[in-house]
Structure formats: C-alpha cells, structure tokens
Amino acid sequence: MSPIRQNLQAITATIISTAQEAGREAAAVQLLAVSKTFGPEAVLEAVQAGQRAFGENYLQEGLDKIRAVQEAGAPALDWHFIGPIQSNKTRPIAENFAWVHTVEREKIAQRLSEQRPAGLPPLQICLQVNISGEASKSGIAPEEVAALAHKVAALPNLTLRGLMAIPEPAVEFAQQRAAFARLRILYEQLLADGLALDTLSMGMSADMRAAIFEGATIVRVGSAIFGARNYNKA
Ligand SMILES: *Cc1c(COP(=O)(O)O)cnc(C)c1O
C-alpha cells in the first residue's frame, strides 16, 4: 500500500476514535489534506485513496498544482487557500479556489467578492483569528472578529462559514485545548449573535486531537499525510 494511502487511513481512524471520545459525530470532522511543497503526484495518490479536499499556502505553487492535477484527469476536487493573502493576488484565488481560510481584512474580502467569477458558487470563507497574541503575526485580534464577520457575511459572492486559527505550538494536550477553546468561544459568540456559521478550521498534524475535542469541523493535516516537508526543494 502507498504510504500516503496508509497515512490517510491512520488519520481517518484517529479522527473517528477522537470524535467518539469527545462525544461528537466523526462525520462532522472533515479532513483537509495540506499538500504544500508536495507535487501533483502526491495529490493524485491521495485522490486515489479517496481524498477530495486539499489545502495550499502558496498561490503560484497551488495554481500550478491545480492545473497539473486537472490535466492528469483527476475528479473534481475542493481546493482551499490557507496561506497569507497579498491584496494584489486576490483574483487568481477567487477564480481557482473553493475556500479561503485566511481572510483577516475587509479590503481583501471585498476584492475576493468582486473578483469571484459569476458562474461559480460563492467563495467559502473563514476569518483567521490570532488567538495566541504576540506569538503570532497572522490573523485578526479576537476583539475585532465580530465587526469583520458581519461585514464579510454581507458581501454578495462570499459565504462566511466560520473561523480559523493556527495557535502557537504547544506540547501539552491541555494547553493545546485551551487555545482551541478560545476560538470555539468566539465562534459560539458569533452564532449567538445571529450569524449562520458551521466551520471551525483548527488542528494540524501535531494537535489535531485537541482541536477535535474543542469542536473542530475541519482539521488541516499536512506532514502526517505526505511526510516531512522540504522547503528548499519547493
Ligand atoms: C502547513 C499548514 C498546515 C499543516 O501542517 P502540518 O503540521 O504539516 O499538519 C495546516 N494549516 C496551515 C495554515 C498550514 O500552513
């Protein structure tokens, strides 16, 4: 069996057992395979094993891969953009991705909405929140989330789905859970505020179980599926 297929099976088994432990439906936790730095052949191997949702951080690399995988005859896939967004690079994101997890400014959201092609469904959006304070540069401050969420929810060609975070790495399970709990509480406040959300994008290879315990609906897993990344090669 290919290592990628084997890893996907192991992660799926972990998602199922963790959801069970946490008293949640395993079907409520979607696995996003983060394929950054890996080539189209790795994506195709995961597709062979049944994976359909893939995350990319770097725009040009992602666009090249989407094209290569399409040309190789893969079935329709859901591509999620999960990297930092430059305001002059919003158009190709709006044209080629189904989801964007890393919206943190109104101006970026406006551009994505304006540039989303008319024939496509709305672009699915998560706001990236900085839940680790000084330790992270990316994401909006928790106290700014509600105002931005209401503005993004009103844009015509976007669907605001929820929140995303990358907490600072923590070894202890309890510490991991505490960070994810902060995102969950913000999310619950938005729901109470009347926004129709269904997505908490949180948890990676090293802290996926803690995220599932705190309500993650999308876990973004890279190295545990594809192996260690080599950034020099990318
Ligand atoms: C790289 C990356 C991941 C996956 O990280 P792993 O530790 O390899 O699972 C998830 N989310 C984001 C935003 C990333 O940049």
Coordinates of N, CA, C and O and ligand atoms in Angstrom, one line a residue, residues 34 36 57 82 164 166 204-206 220-224 229 231, ligand 1:
V34 N -3.3 19.0 3.5 CA -2.4 20.1 3.1 C -1.2 19.7 2.3 O -0.3 19.0 2.8
K36 N 1.0 21.5 0.5 CA 2.0 22.5 0.2 C 3.4 21.8 0.2 O 3.7 20.9 1.0
N57 N -0.9 26.7 0.5 CA -0.5 28.0 1.1 C 0.1 29.0 0.2 O 0.1 30.2 0.5
I82 N -5.0 28.4 2.1 CA -4.8 28.6 3.6 C -3.6 29.4 3.9 O -3.1 29.3 5.0
M164 N -10.9 30.4 11.7 CA -9.7 29.5 11.5 C -8.6 30.1 12.4 O -8.5 31.3 12.7
I166 N -4.3 29.3 13.8 CA -3.1 28.5 14.0 C -2.4 28.9 15.3 O -1.7 29.9 15.4
M204 N -3.8 20.7 13.4 CA -2.9 20.2 12.3 C -2.3 18.9 12.8 O -2.8 18.3 13.7
S205 N -1.3 18.4 12.1 CA -0.8 17.1 12.4 C -0.5 16.9 13.9 O -0.8 15.9 14.5
A206 N 0.1 17.9 14.6 CA 0.6 17.7 15.9 C -0.5 18.0 17.0 O -0.3 17.6 18.2
R220 N -6.7 20.5 9.4 CA -5.8 20.8 8.2 C -4.5 20.0 8.5 O -3.7 20.4 9.3
V221 N -4.3 18.9 7.8 CA -3.2 18.0 8.1 C -2.3 17.8 6.9 O -2.7 17.5 5.8
G222 N -1.0 18.1 7.1 CA 0.0 18.0 6.0 C 0.9 16.9 6.3 O 0.8 15.8 5.7
S223 N 1.9 17.1 7.1 CA 3.0 16.2 7.3 C 2.6 14.8 7.7 O 3.2 13.8 7.3
A224 N 1.6 14.7 8.4 CA 1.1 13.3 8.9 C 0.5 12.5 7.7 O 0.4 11.3 7.8
R229 N 8.2 18.1 5.3 CA 8.3 19.0 4.1 C 9.8 19.4 4.0 O 10.5 19.6 4.9
Y231 N 11.5 22.5 2.4 CA 11.1 23.8 1.8 C 12.2 24.2 0.7 O 11.9 25.0 -0.2
Ligands
LIG1 C1 1.3 23.7 6.8 C2 0.0 24.0 7.3 C3 -0.8 23.0 7.9 C4 -0.4 21.6 8.0 O1 0.6 21.5 9.0 P1 1.2 20.0 9.4 O2 1.8 20.3 10.7 O3 2.1 19.6 8.3 O4 0.0 19.1 9.5 C5 -2.1 23.4 8.3 N1 -2.5 24.7 8.3 C6 -1.8 25.7 7.7 C7 -2.3 27.0 7.7 C8 -0.5 25.4 7.3 O5 0.2 26.4 6.8

